[in-house]
Amino acid sequence: MSRPAGISAAIGQEHEGEPVRGLPGRLPEGEHILWQGEPDWRVLARTAMRAHWVATYFGILAVWNLVNGVMQGSGLASTLISVGLTLTVGAVAVGLLVGYAVLVARTTVYTMTNKRFVLRHGVALSKCFNIPYRTIGAAAVKVDAKGFGDIPLSLADGARIAYPHLWPHVRPFTILNPQPMMRALPEVASVAERLSLQLQLAANAADKPFVAEPVRAPARASRPAPSDGQPAAA
């Protein structure tokens, strides 16, 4: 994992010992927190853990066992036992995924300061990544019909964080060029506007362009509108 553009990471830090919640240390003079948030575990279970796909798979499998048992002339008791076992295994699998989503949500803190974005996460091993705004080349937002969504960040200037170190807070299928991502955020449009403003300010200070890259969204989802001439990260 390389971070040539100023991204730093603190790995193995216990959450209980944090001097400031979600941060690896106390903020230096002139830096202050603008926003903090965390994923919604219900949305995280659906979008990151794909718990609904697993539930659907075992539901279909249970129906197949039932139909197959009837077609093969198996006894009612044998068929019901097969269906019951399938549903039990499915319930355990879904329960584990949902439980993990709850733990991820409880141990994750997204922080925006006036200088950087900080991602603290980790269920068994705590990791904290400091990503200065100047290292972010593009941002986007994906919004669902209920206002929840994700904000992936494209790193610039050769900055890179390994995909496994970020998961599940990483844009899917970006293994070669991982993109840190805030996931399952409520009121994601307002968060995107806050982030967009900070990225634009950092880009202006560094005299370089900032790209607000759109990501697909449902037709019913509302996108944040630019304000005061600033591009929204949507």
CSV table of C-alpha atoms in Angstrom, one decimal:
chain,number,residue,atom,x,y,z
A,1,MET,CA,0.0,0.0,0.0
A,2,SER,CA,1.5,3.3,-1.0
A,3,ARG,CA,0.4,6.8,0.1
A,4,PRO,CA,2.8,9.2,-1.7
A,5,ALA,CA,0.5,12.2,-1.6
A,6,GLY,CA,0.1,12.7,2.1
A,7,ILE,CA,-2.4,10.0,3.1
A,8,SER,CA,-1.5,8.5,6.5
A,9,ALA,CA,-2.9,5.5,8.3
A,10,ALA,CA,-2.9,4.4,11.9
A,11,ILE,CA,-3.6,0.7,12.2
A,12,GLY,CA,-4.4,-1.2,15.4
A,13,GLN,CA,-5.6,1.7,17.5
A,14,GLU,CA,-8.3,0.9,20.0
A,15,HIS,CA,-11.5,3.0,19.7
A,16,GLU,CA,-11.6,3.4,23.4
A,17,GLY,CA,-8.3,5.2,23.5
A,18,GLU,CA,-9.2,7.8,20.9
A,19,PRO,CA,-8.5,11.4,22.1
A,20,VAL,CA,-11.3,12.6,19.8
A,21,ARG,CA,-14.0,10.2,18.5
A,22,GLY,CA,-13.1,8.9,15.0
A,23,LEU,CA,-9.7,10.6,14.9
A,24,PRO,CA,-6.2,9.3,15.4
A,25,GLY,CA,-5.2,12.3,17.5
A,26,ARG,CA,-6.2,15.7,18.7
A,27,LEU,CA,-6.7,18.2,15.9
A,28,PRO,CA,-3.9,20.7,15.4
A,29,GLU,CA,-4.5,24.4,15.8
A,30,GLY,CA,-6.6,25.8,12.9
A,31,GLU,CA,-8.3,22.5,12.1
A,32,HIS,CA,-11.9,21.7,13.3
A,33,ILE,CA,-14.5,19.1,12.7
A,34,LEU,CA,-17.2,20.1,10.2
A,35,TRP,CA,-19.2,16.8,10.1
A,36,GLN,CA,-19.2,13.3,11.5
A,37,GLY,CA,-21.4,10.3,10.5
A,38,GLU,CA,-21.6,6.6,10.2
A,39,PRO,CA,-23.3,4.0,7.9
A,40,ASP,CA,-26.9,2.9,8.5
A,41,TRP,CA,-26.6,-0.8,9.4
A,42,ARG,CA,-29.8,-1.8,7.6
A,43,VAL,CA,-28.7,-0.2,4.3
A,44,LEU,CA,-25.2,-1.5,4.8
A,45,ALA,CA,-26.5,-5.1,5.2
A,46,ARG,CA,-28.3,-4.7,1.9
A,47,THR,CA,-25.8,-2.9,-0.2
A,48,ALA,CA,-22.5,-4.1,1.1
A,49,MET,CA,-23.2,-7.5,2.6
A,50,ARG,CA,-25.9,-8.4,0.0
A,51,ALA,CA,-28.0,-10.0,2.8
A,52,HIS,CA,-31.1,-9.8,0.7
A,53,TRP,CA,-29.5,-11.8,-2.1
A,54,VAL,CA,-28.5,-14.5,0.3
A,55,ALA,CA,-32.0,-14.6,1.7
A,56,THR,CA,-33.5,-14.8,-1.8
A,57,TYR,CA,-31.1,-17.7,-2.7
A,58,PHE,CA,-32.0,-19.8,0.3
A,59,GLY,CA,-35.7,-19.0,-0.3
A,60,ILE,CA,-35.5,-20.3,-3.8
A,61,LEU,CA,-33.5,-23.3,-2.6
A,62,ALA,CA,-36.2,-24.1,0.0
A,63,VAL,CA,-39.0,-23.9,-2.7
A,64,TRP,CA,-36.9,-26.1,-5.0
A,65,ASN,CA,-36.5,-28.7,-2.2
A,66,LEU,CA,-40.2,-28.6,-1.6
A,67,VAL,CA,-41.2,-29.0,-5.2
A,68,ASN,CA,-38.5,-31.7,-5.8
A,69,GLY,CA,-39.7,-33.6,-2.8
A,70,VAL,CA,-43.3,-33.6,-4.0
A,71,MET,CA,-42.2,-34.5,-7.6
A,72,GLN,CA,-40.0,-37.4,-6.4
A,73,GLY,CA,-42.7,-38.7,-4.1
A,74,SER,CA,-40.7,-38.3,-0.9
A,75,GLY,CA,-42.5,-38.4,2.3
A,76,LEU,CA,-44.0,-35.3,3.8
A,77,ALA,CA,-41.9,-35.5,6.9
A,78,SER,CA,-38.6,-35.9,4.9
A,79,THR,CA,-39.5,-33.0,2.5
A,80,LEU,CA,-40.4,-30.7,5.4
A,81,ILE,CA,-37.2,-31.5,7.2
A,82,SER,CA,-35.2,-30.7,4.1
A,83,VAL,CA,-37.0,-27.4,3.6
A,84,GLY,CA,-36.6,-26.6,7.3
A,85,LEU,CA,-32.9,-27.3,7.3
A,86,THR,CA,-32.5,-25.1,4.2
A,87,LEU,CA,-34.3,-22.2,5.8
A,88,THR,CA,-32.4,-22.6,9.0
A,89,VAL,CA,-29.0,-22.5,7.2
A,90,GLY,CA,-30.3,-19.5,5.3
A,91,ALA,CA,-31.5,-17.7,8.5
A,92,VAL,CA,-28.1,-18.3,10.1
A,93,ALA,CA,-26.2,-17.0,7.0
A,94,VAL,CA,-28.4,-13.9,6.8
A,95,GLY,CA,-28.1,-13.3,10.6
A,96,LEU,CA,-24.3,-13.4,10.4
A,97,LEU,CA,-24.3,-10.9,7.5
A,98,VAL,CA,-26.7,-8.6,9.3
A,99,GLY,CA,-24.8,-8.9,12.6
A,100,TYR,CA,-21.5,-8.0,10.8
A,101,ALA,CA,-23.2,-5.0,9.2
A,102,VAL,CA,-24.3,-3.9,12.7
A,103,LEU,CA,-20.7,-4.2,14.0
A,104,VAL,CA,-19.3,-2.4,11.0
A,105,ALA,CA,-21.7,0.5,11.5
A,106,ARG,CA,-20.9,0.7,15.2
A,107,THR,CA,-17.2,0.8,14.6
A,108,THR,CA,-17.1,3.2,11.7
A,109,VAL,CA,-16.8,7.0,11.8
A,110,TYR,CA,-16.6,9.2,8.8
A,111,THR,CA,-15.1,12.7,9.7
A,112,MET,CA,-14.8,15.8,7.6
A,113,THR,CA,-12.7,18.6,8.9
A,114,ASN,CA,-11.7,21.8,7.2
A,115,LYS,CA,-8.4,20.1,6.1
A,116,ARG,CA,-9.1,16.4,5.4
A,117,PHE,CA,-11.4,13.4,5.3
A,118,VAL,CA,-10.8,10.7,8.0
A,119,LEU,CA,-12.1,7.2,7.8
A,120,ARG,CA,-11.9,5.2,11.0
A,121,HIS,CA,-13.2,1.6,10.8
A,122,GLY,CA,-12.5,-2.0,11.8
A,123,VAL,CA,-14.4,-4.6,13.7
A,124,ALA,CA,-11.4,-6.8,14.8
A,125,LEU,CA,-8.5,-4.5,13.8
A,126,SER,CA,-9.1,-0.8,13.9
A,127,LYS,CA,-7.8,1.3,11.0
A,128,CYS,CA,-7.8,5.1,10.6
A,129,PHE,CA,-7.0,6.7,7.3
A,130,ASN,CA,-6.3,10.5,7.0
A,131,ILE,CA,-7.0,11.7,3.4
A,132,PRO,CA,-6.2,15.3,2.8
A,133,TYR,CA,-8.6,17.0,0.4
A,134,ARG,CA,-5.7,17.9,-1.9
A,135,THR,CA,-5.2,14.1,-2.6
A,136,ILE,CA,-8.9,13.7,-3.8
A,137,GLY,CA,-9.2,14.2,-7.5
A,138,ALA,CA,-12.9,13.5,-8.0
A,139,ALA,CA,-16.0,12.7,-5.9
A,140,ALA,CA,-19.4,11.3,-6.8
A,141,VAL,CA,-22.6,10.3,-5.1
A,142,LYS,CA,-25.1,7.5,-5.5
A,143,VAL,CA,-28.6,8.2,-4.0
A,144,ASP,CA,-31.5,5.9,-3.5
A,145,ALA,CA,-35.1,6.8,-3.4
A,146,LYS,CA,-35.1,7.2,0.4
A,147,GLY,CA,-32.1,9.6,0.5
A,148,PHE,CA,-29.5,7.0,1.6
A,149,GLY,CA,-26.4,6.6,-0.5
A,150,ASP,CA,-22.7,6.3,-1.1
A,151,ILE,CA,-19.9,8.8,-1.8
A,152,PRO,CA,-16.9,7.3,-3.5
A,153,LEU,CA,-13.6,9.3,-3.7
A,154,SER,CA,-11.1,9.0,-6.5
A,155,LEU,CA,-7.5,9.6,-5.2
A,156,ALA,CA,-5.2,11.7,-7.3
A,157,ASP,CA,-1.4,12.2,-7.6
A,158,GLY,CA,-0.6,8.5,-7.3
A,159,ALA,CA,-2.2,8.1,-3.9
A,160,ARG,CA,-3.4,4.6,-3.2
A,161,ILE,CA,-4.8,2.6,-0.3
A,162,ALA,CA,-5.1,-1.2,-0.7
A,163,TYR,CA,-8.6,-2.5,-1.3
A,164,PRO,CA,-8.6,-5.0,1.6
A,165,HIS,CA,-7.7,-2.2,4.0
A,166,LEU,CA,-10.7,-0.2,3.0
A,167,TRP,CA,-13.4,-2.9,2.6
A,168,PRO,CA,-16.3,-2.5,3.0
A,169,HIS,CA,-15.7,1.3,2.7
A,170,VAL,CA,-14.5,1.1,-0.9
A,171,ARG,CA,-16.2,1.4,-4.3
A,172,PRO,CA,-16.9,-2.1,-5.6
A,173,PHE,CA,-14.8,-3.5,-8.4
A,174,THR,CA,-12.0,-0.9,-8.1
A,175,ILE,CA,-9.4,-3.4,-7.0
A,176,LEU,CA,-6.6,-2.0,-9.2
A,177,ASN,CA,-7.4,1.6,-8.3
A,178,PRO,CA,-9.3,1.5,-5.0
A,179,GLN,CA,-11.6,4.3,-4.2
A,180,PRO,CA,-12.5,5.0,-0.5
A,181,MET,CA,-16.2,5.3,-0.1
A,182,MET,CA,-18.6,6.5,2.5
A,183,ARG,CA,-21.4,3.9,2.5
A,184,ALA,CA,-25.0,3.8,3.5
A,185,LEU,CA,-25.2,7.4,4.6
A,186,PRO,CA,-28.6,8.9,5.5
A,187,GLU,CA,-29.2,12.3,3.9
A,188,VAL,CA,-26.3,11.7,1.6
A,189,ALA,CA,-27.1,14.6,-0.7
A,190,SER,CA,-26.4,17.2,2.1
A,191,VAL,CA,-23.2,15.4,3.0
A,192,ALA,CA,-22.1,15.4,-0.6
A,193,GLU,CA,-22.6,19.2,-0.8
A,194,ARG,CA,-20.5,19.7,2.3
A,195,LEU,CA,-17.7,17.6,0.9
A,196,SER,CA,-17.9,19.2,-2.5
A,197,LEU,CA,-17.4,22.6,-1.0
A,198,GLN,CA,-14.3,21.5,0.9
A,199,LEU,CA,-12.9,19.8,-2.2
A,200,GLN,CA,-13.5,22.9,-4.3
A,201,LEU,CA,-11.8,25.1,-1.7
A,202,ALA,CA,-8.8,22.7,-1.6
A,203,ALA,CA,-8.6,22.7,-5.4
A,204,ASN,CA,-8.7,26.4,-5.6
A,205,ALA,CA,-5.9,26.7,-3.0
A,206,ALA,CA,-3.8,24.2,-4.9
A,207,ASP,CA,-4.7,25.8,-8.3
A,208,LYS,CA,-5.9,22.6,-9.8
A,209,PRO,CA,-9.3,21.5,-11.1
A,210,PHE,CA,-11.8,19.4,-9.1
A,211,VAL,CA,-14.2,17.1,-10.8
A,212,ALA,CA,-17.6,16.3,-9.4
A,213,GLU,CA,-18.2,13.0,-11.1
A,214,PRO,CA,-21.8,11.8,-11.3
A,215,VAL,CA,-22.8,8.2,-10.4
A,216,ARG,CA,-25.9,6.4,-11.5
A,217,ALA,CA,-28.9,7.0,-9.3
A,218,PRO,CA,-32.6,5.9,-9.4
A,219,ALA,CA,-34.8,8.2,-11.4
A,220,ARG,CA,-36.8,9.1,-8.3
A,221,ALA,CA,-33.7,10.1,-6.3
A,222,SER,CA,-33.1,13.8,-5.8
A,223,ARG,CA,-29.6,15.1,-6.6
A,224,PRO,CA,-28.0,17.9,-4.7
A,225,ALA,CA,-28.1,21.1,-6.6
A,226,PRO,CA,-25.0,23.4,-6.8
A,227,SER,CA,-25.0,26.4,-4.6
A,228,ASP,CA,-23.2,29.7,-5.0
A,229,GLY,CA,-21.5,28.5,-8.1
A,230,GLN,CA,-19.9,25.5,-6.4
A,231,PRO,CA,-20.3,22.1,-8.1
A,232,ALA,CA,-22.1,19.5,-6.0
A,233,ALA,CA,-20.5,16.1,-5.7
A,234,ALA,CA,-23.4,14.5,-7.4
